[in-house]
C-alpha positions as a LaTeX table, in Angstrom:
\begin{tabular}{lrrr}
\hline
Residue & $x$ (\AA) & $y$ (\AA) & $z$ (\AA) \\
\hline
Unk1 & 58.96 & 173.16 & $-135.28$ \\
Unk2 & 54.70 & 171.77 & $-135.52$ \\
Unk3 & 54.29 & 168.88 & $-133.66$ \\
Unk4 & 52.79 & 167.23 & $-137.44$ \\
Unk5 & 56.48 & 167.77 & $-138.77$ \\
Unk6 & 58.14 & 165.55 & $-135.51$ \\
Unk7 & 55.41 & 163.17 & $-135.23$ \\
Unk8 & 56.68 & 163.03 & $-138.85$ \\
Unk9 & 60.88 & 162.97 & $-137.69$ \\
Unk10 & 59.29 & 159.37 & $-135.56$ \\
Unk11 & 59.74 & 162.50 & $-132.49$ \\
Unk12 & 57.29 & 161.38 & $-129.51$ \\
Unk13 & 58.72 & 163.56 & $-126.90$ \\
Unk14 & 59.96 & 166.38 & $-126.24$ \\
Unk15 & 62.81 & 166.57 & $-122.83$ \\
Unk16 & 62.47 & 169.94 & $-121.29$ \\
Unk17 & 64.96 & 170.46 & $-119.77$ \\
Unk18 & 65.93 & 173.26 & $-116.59$ \\
Unk19 & 69.54 & 173.24 & $-114.82$ \\
Unk20 & 69.61 & 173.15 & $-111.24$ \\
Unk21 & 71.59 & 175.16 & $-108.53$ \\
Unk22 & 73.79 & 171.87 & $-107.97$ \\
Unk23 & 74.49 & 171.35 & $-111.43$ \\
Unk24 & 72.65 & 168.71 & $-112.39$ \\
Unk25 & 70.22 & 168.73 & $-115.53$ \\
Unk26 & 66.81 & 168.16 & $-114.84$ \\
Unk27 & 63.90 & 166.98 & $-116.75$ \\
Unk28 & 60.20 & 166.67 & $-117.76$ \\
Unk29 & 59.04 & 165.10 & $-121.02$ \\
Unk30 & 56.26 & 166.20 & $-122.86$ \\
Unk31 & 55.22 & 163.80 & $-125.24$ \\
Unk32 & 54.68 & 165.27 & $-128.39$ \\
Unk33 & 50.68 & 165.80 & $-128.75$ \\
Unk34 & 51.43 & 167.75 & $-125.33$ \\
Unk35 & 54.05 & 170.26 & $-126.45$ \\
Unk36 & 51.92 & 173.22 & $-127.15$ \\
Unk37 & 49.63 & 172.90 & $-124.36$ \\
Unk38 & 53.67 & 172.76 & $-122.66$ \\
Unk39 & 54.19 & 176.16 & $-124.16$ \\
Unk40 & 51.17 & 178.23 & $-123.08$ \\
Unk41 & 50.12 & 176.59 & $-120.02$ \\
Unk42 & 53.63 & 175.35 & $-118.81$ \\
Unk43 & 54.57 & 171.71 & $-117.09$ \\
Unk44 & 54.23 & 171.38 & $-113.80$ \\
Unk45 & 57.23 & 171.07 & $-111.19$ \\
Unk46 & 57.92 & 171.54 & $-107.72$ \\
Unk47 & 60.10 & 174.47 & $-106.26$ \\
Unk48 & 61.70 & 172.05 & $-103.85$ \\
Unk49 & 64.13 & 171.57 & $-107.09$ \\
Unk50 & 65.75 & 175.07 & $-106.09$ \\
Unk51 & 66.91 & 173.60 & $-103.22$ \\
Unk52 & 68.03 & 169.94 & $-104.59$ \\
Unk53 & 71.37 & 168.60 & $-104.03$ \\
Unk54 & 73.23 & 166.55 & $-106.51$ \\
Unk55 & 72.64 & 163.83 & $-104.46$ \\
Unk56 & 69.02 & 164.44 & $-104.40$ \\
Unk57 & 68.81 & 165.45 & $-101.06$ \\
Unk58 & 66.67 & 168.55 & $-100.93$ \\
Unk59 & 66.28 & 171.09 & $-98.17$ \\
Unk60 & 63.44 & 172.19 & $-99.83$ \\
Unk61 & 59.42 & 172.23 & $-98.96$ \\
Unk62 & 57.06 & 170.47 & $-100.99$ \\
Unk63 & 54.26 & 173.25 & $-101.31$ \\
Unk64 & 54.27 & 175.55 & $-104.02$ \\
Unk65 & 53.67 & 174.95 & $-108.26$ \\
Unk66 & 56.08 & 176.24 & $-110.81$ \\
Unk67 & 55.06 & 175.87 & $-114.95$ \\
Unk68 & 58.17 & 174.90 & $-116.89$ \\
Unk69 & 57.90 & 176.32 & $-120.69$ \\
Unk70 & 60.07 & 175.33 & $-123.41$ \\
Unk71 & 61.46 & 177.77 & $-125.67$ \\
Unk72 & 61.14 & 176.24 & $-129.01$ \\
Unk73 & 62.82 & 178.32 & $-130.49$ \\
Unk74 & 65.37 & 176.17 & $-129.39$ \\
Unk75 & 64.32 & 172.65 & $-129.93$ \\
Unk76 & 66.15 & 169.93 & $-131.68$ \\
Unk77 & 65.37 & 167.00 & $-132.72$ \\
Unk78 & 68.13 & 164.37 & $-130.66$ \\
Unk79 & 70.10 & 162.65 & $-133.04$ \\
Unk80 & 71.74 & 159.57 & $-130.62$ \\
Unk81 & 68.37 & 159.08 & $-128.76$ \\
Unk82 & 65.65 & 158.37 & $-131.05$ \\
Unk83 & 62.02 & 159.29 & $-131.33$ \\
Unk84 & 63.04 & 162.59 & $-128.30$ \\
Unk85 & 63.59 & 166.12 & $-129.16$ \\
Unk86 & 64.72 & 168.51 & $-126.73$ \\
Unk87 & 63.92 & 171.60 & $-125.19$ \\
Unk88 & 65.92 & 174.53 & $-122.68$ \\
Unk89 & 62.82 & 175.99 & $-120.71$ \\
Unk90 & 62.14 & 179.21 & $-118.72$ \\
Unk91 & 60.42 & 178.72 & $-115.08$ \\
Unk92 & 57.42 & 180.17 & $-113.97$ \\
Unk93 & 54.84 & 181.18 & $-111.67$ \\
Unk94 & 51.48 & 181.17 & $-111.28$ \\
Unk95 & 51.11 & 184.65 & $-111.98$ \\
Unk96 & 52.97 & 184.37 & $-115.73$ \\
Unk97 & 55.84 & 185.52 & $-114.35$ \\
Unk98 & 59.41 & 184.83 & $-114.72$ \\
Unk99 & 60.59 & 182.23 & $-111.43$ \\
Unk100 & 62.74 & 184.74 & $-109.88$ \\
Unk101 & 64.86 & 181.60 & $-108.73$ \\
Unk102 & 65.55 & 180.73 & $-112.35$ \\
Unk103 & 68.66 & 180.51 & $-113.22$ \\
Unk104 & 67.65 & 180.37 & $-117.37$ \\
Unk105 & 65.54 & 183.36 & $-117.07$ \\
Unk106 & 67.95 & 185.27 & $-115.11$ \\
Unk107 & 71.13 & 184.65 & $-117.52$ \\
Unk108 & 68.58 & 186.45 & $-120.56$ \\
Unk109 & 67.73 & 189.28 & $-117.58$ \\
Unk110 & 71.04 & 189.93 & $-117.14$ \\
Unk111 & 72.20 & 190.00 & $-120.99$ \\
Unk112 & 69.40 & 191.99 & $-122.09$ \\
Unk113 & 70.64 & 194.61 & $-119.17$ \\
Unk114 & 73.86 & 194.96 & $-120.13$ \\
Unk115 & 72.85 & 194.76 & $-123.93$ \\
Unk116 & 70.82 & 198.17 & $-122.36$ \\
Unk117 & 74.60 & 200.06 & $-121.65$ \\
Unk118 & 74.92 & 199.41 & $-125.19$ \\
Unk119 & 77.74 & 196.48 & $-124.52$ \\
Unk120 & 76.74 & 192.52 & $-125.86$ \\
Unk121 & 78.50 & 189.14 & $-125.35$ \\
Unk122 & 79.92 & 186.33 & $-127.24$ \\
Unk123 & 80.85 & 183.51 & $-125.46$ \\
Unk124 & 81.74 & 179.77 & $-125.41$ \\
Unk125 & 82.54 & 176.73 & $-123.54$ \\
Unk126 & 85.24 & 173.88 & $-123.52$ \\
Unk127 & 83.87 & 170.36 & $-122.86$ \\
Unk128 & 86.39 & 167.76 & $-121.28$ \\
Unk129 & 84.45 & 164.83 & $-119.74$ \\
Unk130 & 85.97 & 160.97 & $-119.26$ \\
Unk131 & 84.82 & 158.16 & $-120.52$ \\
Unk132 & 85.02 & 154.42 & $-118.83$ \\
Unk133 & 84.41 & 151.10 & $-119.68$ \\
Unk134 & 83.50 & 149.94 & $-116.00$ \\
Unk135 & 81.00 & 148.23 & $-114.71$ \\
Unk136 & 79.03 & 150.08 & $-112.61$ \\
Unk137 & 79.85 & 153.10 & $-111.00$ \\
Unk138 & 82.92 & 152.22 & $-110.57$ \\
Unk139 & 85.64 & 154.35 & $-113.26$ \\
Unk140 & 87.85 & 152.46 & $-115.95$ \\
Unk141 & 88.99 & 154.37 & $-118.23$ \\
Unk142 & 87.79 & 153.07 & $-121.46$ \\
Unk143 & 91.60 & 154.30 & $-123.63$ \\
Unk144 & 95.08 & 153.87 & $-122.07$ \\
Unk145 & 97.18 & 155.73 & $-124.54$ \\
Unk146 & 98.73 & 159.18 & $-123.50$ \\
Unk147 & 97.50 & 162.33 & $-122.86$ \\
Unk148 & 97.21 & 164.10 & $-126.35$ \\
Unk149 & 98.33 & 161.02 & $-128.02$ \\
Unk150 & 97.09 & 159.63 & $-131.40$ \\
Unk151 & 96.60 & 156.56 & $-130.01$ \\
Unk152 & 93.63 & 157.84 & $-127.76$ \\
Unk153 & 91.74 & 158.95 & $-131.35$ \\
Unk154 & 91.99 & 155.70 & $-132.55$ \\
Unk155 & 91.27 & 153.23 & $-129.25$ \\
Unk156 & 87.85 & 155.51 & $-129.25$ \\
Unk157 & 87.87 & 156.83 & $-132.84$ \\
Unk158 & 83.86 & 155.61 & $-133.35$ \\
Unk159 & 83.11 & 156.08 & $-130.88$ \\
Unk160 & 84.17 & 159.92 & $-131.30$ \\
Unk161 & 82.89 & 159.76 & $-135.01$ \\
Unk162 & 79.70 & 159.14 & $-133.41$ \\
Unk163 & 79.39 & 162.17 & $-131.12$ \\
Unk164 & 81.00 & 164.63 & $-134.00$ \\
Unk165 & 77.91 & 163.29 & $-136.57$ \\
Unk166 & 75.18 & 163.81 & $-133.58$ \\
Unk167 & 76.56 & 166.97 & $-133.20$ \\
Unk168 & 77.24 & 167.70 & $-135.90$ \\
Unk169 & 73.55 & 166.95 & $-137.32$ \\
Unk170 & 71.86 & 168.87 & $-134.43$ \\
Unk171 & 73.36 & 172.06 & $-135.57$ \\
Unk172 & 76.32 & 172.66 & $-133.28$ \\
Unk173 & 79.52 & 173.19 & $-134.70$ \\
Unk174 & 82.18 & 171.79 & $-133.38$ \\
Unk175 & 85.74 & 174.12 & $-133.66$ \\
Unk176 & 88.09 & 170.86 & $-132.08$ \\
Unk177 & 88.27 & 167.64 & $-130.64$ \\
Unk178 & 91.05 & 165.95 & $-129.16$ \\
Unk179 & 92.05 & 163.60 & $-126.15$ \\
Unk180 & 93.45 & 165.26 & $-122.94$ \\
Unk181 & 95.23 & 164.93 & $-119.91$ \\
Unk182 & 93.45 & 162.56 & $-117.55$ \\
Unk183 & 92.56 & 158.74 & $-117.81$ \\
Unk184 & 90.05 & 158.23 & $-120.37$ \\
Unk185 & 89.27 & 162.15 & $-120.89$ \\
Unk186 & 88.11 & 164.15 & $-124.21$ \\
Unk187 & 87.65 & 167.79 & $-124.84$ \\
Unk188 & 85.54 & 169.79 & $-127.26$ \\
Unk189 & 85.08 & 173.15 & $-128.35$ \\
Unk190 & 81.99 & 174.97 & $-129.72$ \\
Unk191 & 82.30 & 178.37 & $-131.26$ \\
Unk192 & 80.81 & 181.40 & $-129.81$ \\
Unk193 & 76.85 & 183.00 & $-129.93$ \\
Unk194 & 75.33 & 184.57 & $-127.67$ \\
Unk195 & 75.76 & 183.50 & $-123.92$ \\
Unk196 & 72.14 & 182.33 & $-123.56$ \\
Unk197 & 72.81 & 180.22 & $-126.60$ \\
Unk198 & 76.42 & 179.24 & $-125.70$ \\
Unk199 & 74.81 & 177.94 & $-121.99$ \\
Unk200 & 72.03 & 176.09 & $-123.98$ \\
Unk201 & 73.99 & 174.68 & $-126.32$ \\
Unk202 & 76.83 & 173.07 & $-123.09$ \\
Unk203 & 73.74 & 171.42 & $-121.93$ \\
Unk204 & 72.68 & 169.63 & $-125.30$ \\
Unk205 & 76.65 & 168.94 & $-126.05$ \\
Unk206 & 77.01 & 167.16 & $-122.79$ \\
Unk207 & 73.48 & 165.16 & $-123.12$ \\
Unk208 & 74.55 & 164.26 & $-126.41$ \\
Unk209 & 78.05 & 163.10 & $-125.37$ \\
Unk210 & 76.29 & 161.46 & $-122.00$ \\
Unk211 & 73.91 & 159.47 & $-125.26$ \\
Unk212 & 76.79 & 158.19 & $-127.72$ \\
Unk213 & 78.92 & 156.78 & $-124.65$ \\
Unk214 & 75.87 & 154.77 & $-123.74$ \\
Unk215 & 74.92 & 153.36 & $-127.38$ \\
Unk216 & 78.65 & 152.59 & $-127.17$ \\
Unk217 & 78.26 & 150.79 & $-124.30$ \\
Unk218 & 80.84 & 153.02 & $-122.37$ \\
Unk219 & 79.72 & 155.88 & $-119.59$ \\
Unk220 & 80.85 & 159.14 & $-120.03$ \\
Unk221 & 81.06 & 161.67 & $-116.79$ \\
Unk222 & 81.95 & 165.92 & $-116.64$ \\
Unk223 & 82.62 & 165.06 & $-112.46$ \\
Unk224 & 85.65 & 168.01 & $-111.67$ \\
Unk225 & 87.29 & 165.72 & $-110.21$ \\
Unk226 & 87.02 & 161.17 & $-112.05$ \\
Unk227 & 89.70 & 160.30 & $-109.92$ \\
Unk228 & 91.28 & 161.71 & $-106.57$ \\
Unk229 & 94.91 & 161.78 & $-107.76$ \\
Unk230 & 94.42 & 162.44 & $-111.34$ \\
Unk231 & 93.19 & 165.68 & $-113.32$ \\
Unk232 & 89.76 & 167.05 & $-113.24$ \\
Unk233 & 87.40 & 168.21 & $-115.64$ \\
Unk234 & 87.76 & 171.69 & $-116.46$ \\
Unk235 & 84.64 & 173.66 & $-118.29$ \\
Unk236 & 86.32 & 176.92 & $-119.34$ \\
Unk237 & 84.40 & 179.51 & $-120.67$ \\
Unk238 & 85.58 & 181.99 & $-123.23$ \\
Unk239 & 84.30 & 185.50 & $-123.34$ \\
Unk240 & 84.36 & 188.86 & $-124.92$ \\
Unk241 & 82.74 & 192.31 & $-124.37$ \\
Unk242 & 81.40 & 194.03 & $-128.32$ \\
Unk243 & 79.75 & 197.79 & $-128.07$ \\
Unk244 & 78.64 & 199.03 & $-132.07$ \\
Unk245 & 80.04 & 196.03 & $-133.41$ \\
Unk246 & 83.53 & 196.29 & $-132.24$ \\
Unk247 & 85.33 & 194.04 & $-129.84$ \\
Unk248 & 86.38 & 195.76 & $-126.63$ \\
Unk249 & 88.98 & 193.13 & $-126.07$ \\
Unk250 & 91.37 & 194.89 & $-128.98$ \\
Unk251 & 91.94 & 197.71 & $-131.73$ \\
Unk252 & 92.90 & 199.79 & $-127.63$ \\
Unk253 & 96.32 & 201.24 & $-126.71$ \\
Unk254 & 96.40 & 199.15 & $-123.26$ \\
Unk255 & 98.01 & 195.70 & $-123.17$ \\
Unk256 & 97.81 & 193.43 & $-125.73$ \\
Unk257 & 95.71 & 195.77 & $-127.17$ \\
Unk258 & 92.70 & 195.83 & $-125.05$ \\
Unk259 & 90.21 & 198.77 & $-124.97$ \\
Unk260 & 89.70 & 200.96 & $-121.75$ \\
Unk261 & 86.14 & 199.62 & $-121.27$ \\
Unk262 & 88.07 & 195.97 & $-122.48$ \\
Unk263 & 90.44 & 196.38 & $-119.48$ \\
Unk264 & 87.57 & 197.09 & $-117.22$ \\
Unk265 & 85.07 & 194.45 & $-118.19$ \\
Unk266 & 88.05 & 191.79 & $-117.61$ \\
Unk267 & 89.21 & 193.63 & $-114.57$ \\
Unk268 & 85.87 & 193.38 & $-112.81$ \\
Unk269 & 85.38 & 189.74 & $-113.62$ \\
Unk270 & 89.31 & 189.10 & $-112.03$ \\
Unk271 & 88.20 & 191.50 & $-109.31$ \\
Unk272 & 85.18 & 189.04 & $-108.07$ \\
Unk273 & 86.69 & 185.63 & $-108.87$ \\
Unk274 & 86.43 & 184.04 & $-105.55$ \\
Unk275 & 82.78 & 185.26 & $-105.54$ \\
Unk276 & 82.39 & 184.11 & $-108.63$ \\
Unk277 & 83.87 & 180.59 & $-108.23$ \\
Unk278 & 80.60 & 179.64 & $-105.80$ \\
Unk279 & 79.16 & 179.68 & $-109.28$ \\
Unk280 & 82.03 & 178.40 & $-111.54$ \\
Unk281 & 82.95 & 176.24 & $-109.58$ \\
Unk282 & 80.40 & 175.10 & $-107.06$ \\
Unk283 & 80.87 & 172.16 & $-105.61$ \\
Unk284 & 83.48 & 170.11 & $-102.92$ \\
Unk285 & 84.79 & 168.23 & $-105.57$ \\
Unk286 & 85.36 & 171.18 & $-107.39$ \\
Unk287 & 88.52 & 172.15 & $-104.51$ \\
Unk288 & 89.63 & 168.77 & $-105.64$ \\
Unk289 & 90.75 & 169.68 & $-108.60$ \\
Unk290 & 91.58 & 173.72 & $-108.69$ \\
Unk291 & 95.03 & 172.75 & $-107.50$ \\
Unk292 & 98.18 & 174.95 & $-108.39$ \\
Unk293 & 100.36 & 174.33 & $-111.40$ \\
Unk294 & 97.72 & 171.72 & $-112.88$ \\
Unk295 & 96.23 & 174.55 & $-115.81$ \\
Unk296 & 93.32 & 174.96 & $-113.75$ \\
Unk297 & 93.18 & 178.13 & $-112.68$ \\
Unk298 & 94.38 & 178.79 & $-109.08$ \\
Unk299 & 95.24 & 181.91 & $-108.60$ \\
Unk300 & 93.38 & 185.21 & $-109.55$ \\
Unk301 & 95.87 & 186.65 & $-112.33$ \\
Unk302 & 95.92 & 186.84 & $-115.69$ \\
Unk303 & 97.95 & 186.81 & $-118.61$ \\
Unk304 & 98.94 & 186.40 & $-122.38$ \\
Unk305 & 98.22 & 182.76 & $-123.39$ \\
Unk306 & 99.45 & 181.94 & $-119.11$ \\
Unk307 & 97.79 & 178.34 & $-119.35$ \\
Unk308 & 97.73 & 178.74 & $-114.85$ \\
Unk309 & 96.36 & 181.70 & $-114.65$ \\
Unk310 & 92.86 & 181.94 & $-113.27$ \\
Unk311 & 92.47 & 184.10 & $-116.63$ \\
Unk312 & 93.80 & 183.29 & $-119.59$ \\
Unk313 & 93.95 & 186.15 & $-122.58$ \\
Unk314 & 93.69 & 184.82 & $-125.70$ \\
Unk315 & 94.75 & 187.37 & $-128.88$ \\
Unk316 & 94.99 & 185.38 & $-131.46$ \\
Unk317 & 92.28 & 185.46 & $-133.69$ \\
Unk318 & 88.99 & 187.39 & $-132.32$ \\
Unk319 & 90.30 & 187.97 & $-128.89$ \\
Unk320 & 88.65 & 186.59 & $-125.62$ \\
Unk321 & 89.50 & 186.37 & $-122.13$ \\
Unk322 & 89.53 & 182.39 & $-120.75$ \\
Unk323 & 87.65 & 181.29 & $-117.70$ \\
Unk324 & 89.99 & 178.35 & $-116.31$ \\
Unk325 & 89.22 & 177.96 & $-113.07$ \\
Unk326 & 85.65 & 177.04 & $-113.76$ \\
Unk327 & 84.61 & 173.28 & $-114.10$ \\
Unk328 & 82.13 & 170.85 & $-115.39$ \\
Unk329 & 79.95 & 170.64 & $-111.76$ \\
Unk330 & 78.50 & 173.90 & $-112.93$ \\
Unk331 & 74.81 & 175.61 & $-113.93$ \\
Unk332 & 76.09 & 177.46 & $-117.16$ \\
Unk333 & 73.00 & 179.74 & $-116.89$ \\
Unk334 & 74.42 & 180.46 & $-113.66$ \\
Unk335 & 78.07 & 180.72 & $-114.32$ \\
Unk336 & 77.56 & 182.94 & $-117.37$ \\
Unk337 & 75.07 & 185.51 & $-115.55$ \\
Unk338 & 77.74 & 185.82 & $-112.99$ \\
Unk339 & 80.50 & 186.50 & $-115.13$ \\
Unk340 & 78.06 & 189.41 & $-117.11$ \\
Unk341 & 77.52 & 190.45 & $-113.46$ \\
Unk342 & 81.33 & 191.30 & $-112.91$ \\
Unk343 & 81.95 & 192.07 & $-116.41$ \\
Unk344 & 79.20 & 194.84 & $-116.34$ \\
Unk345 & 80.09 & 195.96 & $-113.09$ \\
Unk346 & 83.86 & 196.65 & $-113.96$ \\
Unk347 & 83.01 & 198.77 & $-117.21$ \\
Unk348 & 80.51 & 200.60 & $-114.98$ \\
Unk349 & 83.11 & 200.83 & $-111.90$ \\
Unk350 & 85.72 & 201.50 & $-113.88$ \\
Unk351 & 88.15 & 198.42 & $-113.15$ \\
Unk352 & 91.88 & 198.60 & $-113.61$ \\
Unk353 & 94.19 & 195.30 & $-114.32$ \\
Unk354 & 96.72 & 194.66 & $-112.75$ \\
Unk355 & 99.95 & 193.37 & $-114.55$ \\
Unk356 & 99.57 & 190.64 & $-116.63$ \\
Unk357 & 101.32 & 187.50 & $-114.96$ \\
Unk358 & 104.05 & 185.70 & $-118.14$ \\
Unk359 & 104.90 & 182.57 & $-116.27$ \\
Unk360 & 103.46 & 180.29 & $-113.15$ \\
Unk361 & 101.89 & 182.15 & $-110.57$ \\
Unk362 & 103.00 & 179.48 & $-107.77$ \\
Unk363 & 106.41 & 181.16 & $-108.45$ \\
Unk364 & 105.82 & 184.33 & $-107.58$ \\
Unk365 & 105.96 & 184.94 & $-103.72$ \\
Unk366 & 102.75 & 187.95 & $-104.14$ \\
Unk367 & 100.62 & 185.86 & $-105.87$ \\
Unk368 & 96.98 & 185.93 & $-104.69$ \\
Unk369 & 95.55 & 182.75 & $-104.32$ \\
Unk370 & 92.18 & 181.69 & $-105.10$ \\
Unk371 & 89.68 & 180.27 & $-102.15$ \\
Unk372 & 90.46 & 176.54 & $-101.79$ \\
Unk373 & 87.18 & 175.65 & $-100.71$ \\
Unk374 & 83.55 & 176.04 & $-101.10$ \\
Unk375 & 83.08 & 177.59 & $-97.88$ \\
Unk376 & 84.95 & 180.30 & $-98.47$ \\
Unk377 & 83.23 & 181.13 & $-102.33$ \\
Unk378 & 80.18 & 180.93 & $-100.93$ \\
Unk379 & 81.37 & 183.20 & $-98.01$ \\
Unk380 & 82.54 & 185.96 & $-101.13$ \\
Unk381 & 79.75 & 185.37 & $-103.28$ \\
Unk382 & 77.71 & 185.98 & $-100.55$ \\
Unk383 & 80.13 & 189.48 & $-99.59$ \\
Unk384 & 79.92 & 190.53 & $-103.65$ \\
Unk385 & 77.25 & 193.61 & $-103.55$ \\
Unk386 & 77.43 & 193.34 & $-106.73$ \\
Unk387 & 75.79 & 189.46 & $-107.53$ \\
Unk388 & 73.47 & 189.94 & $-104.60$ \\
Unk389 & 71.83 & 192.86 & $-106.17$ \\
Unk390 & 70.78 & 190.90 & $-109.87$ \\
Unk391 & 70.45 & 187.71 & $-108.75$ \\
Unk392 & 68.04 & 188.69 & $-105.86$ \\
Unk393 & 67.40 & 187.31 & $-102.44$ \\
Unk394 & 65.40 & 184.58 & $-103.38$ \\
Unk395 & 68.18 & 183.05 & $-105.64$ \\
Unk396 & 70.87 & 183.92 & $-103.84$ \\
Unk397 & 69.56 & 181.89 & $-100.29$ \\
Unk398 & 68.70 & 178.97 & $-102.77$ \\
Unk399 & 72.69 & 178.71 & $-104.27$ \\
Unk400 & 73.75 & 179.04 & $-100.95$ \\
Unk401 & 71.33 & 176.19 & $-98.58$ \\
Unk402 & 72.49 & 174.25 & $-101.29$ \\
Unk403 & 76.16 & 174.91 & $-101.25$ \\
Unk404 & 76.14 & 174.00 & $-97.48$ \\
Unk405 & 74.29 & 171.52 & $-97.48$ \\
Unk406 & 76.81 & 169.66 & $-99.90$ \\
Unk407 & 79.91 & 171.76 & $-97.59$ \\
Unk408 & 78.13 & 169.32 & $-94.12$ \\
Unk409 & 77.22 & 165.76 & $-96.10$ \\
Unk410 & 81.30 & 165.74 & $-97.21$ \\
Unk411 & 82.33 & 167.26 & $-94.36$ \\
Unk412 & 85.43 & 165.12 & $-92.72$ \\
Unk413 & 85.34 & 162.84 & $-96.19$ \\
Unk414 & 88.53 & 161.41 & $-98.13$ \\
Unk415 & 89.14 & 163.19 & $-101.61$ \\
Unk416 & 88.52 & 159.69 & $-102.18$ \\
Unk417 & 85.35 & 159.56 & $-100.92$ \\
Unk418 & 83.98 & 162.83 & $-102.16$ \\
Unk419 & 85.19 & 161.66 & $-105.46$ \\
Unk420 & 82.80 & 158.65 & $-105.61$ \\
Unk421 & 79.82 & 159.81 & $-103.79$ \\
Unk422 & 79.80 & 163.00 & $-106.95$ \\
Unk423 & 81.54 & 160.82 & $-109.56$ \\
Unk424 & 78.29 & 160.46 & $-111.84$ \\
Unk425 & 76.27 & 163.06 & $-110.75$ \\
Unk426 & 77.57 & 165.67 & $-113.64$ \\
\hline
\end{tabular}
């Protein structure tokens, strides 16, 4: 879309975004008149953002510069923010190489490398968020009806209508939307896409939901925990693997029709779930959500339509696996890159799957719990050769530095204090 076309549509500037290692979406804006220059030469951005924590503290230094280049193939005029368009970006170094710490660049590379092995993937996110009508930083649920109740849809029907309308205008295909369990909580699911587009869409969906909420005098949060004693916001990933146009999660001789490679793909993810939590449940608050018997997937188990297993296998329609232990503080590019590395390694290794679990894993004596604090997940991440080799030293060091900074910052705080500190960062 050229500048003249954008100007004719009333667009004055483009929000160029990237997601940092703490899961916060950062932005630099380019006036429409400067868009061509931004595409060709990039927008200056400090590499210190690689080490930003959710509260905007940073362990990064002031020296250096990266070039933020918008992907105009994804440029979207924003329906809920008049005068603005949006585009995701990849950050480059001064020599024109993809910055080794750039998460979107990483996901593009990982997806391409997996495709070179003959495997492509499709991914989609379930987006959960809570809506507040409170003043300032206080959270006051914007609806009061029962969980999953039609009352909640009626209470905020106009708001949800405008969310759907804005997303449709922006070309996002929503498959379902409904009230969720937690106070003031809703969920929507978007259609499967290639992994990079799926991550891009998640960023766009979240910021659209946030903008529509503000237009209605409300405030939206995707934080993994909004009220210390309540159910948190998950960000479940649906993932399938394909070869030569065939879904590897069906048509085989394995459990529930899995092919051998399909089982190994899931097995590779299951084996590495503790390490993957450093990417998909990357905040201290994540572990206030990741508790047993709350449909959060707190055990390293898989099962057919088992919503308490970390990996829920879905056979109906186009079979896929749902990763339930990930939440709204995750950088979607890092989360998907980690899953693809794990699944691809599983195929290479011929990973096997244990027996599926058809009950709440919390009721079984031999169930393996996932890490119950961020430090344990970081240790598992730092010990995983496949993830370390693909992510590279610079990115691994930045990720672990951010995680350790958050752990130190929130050490000794009560759950209520942790939630209050992080509620509005996501």
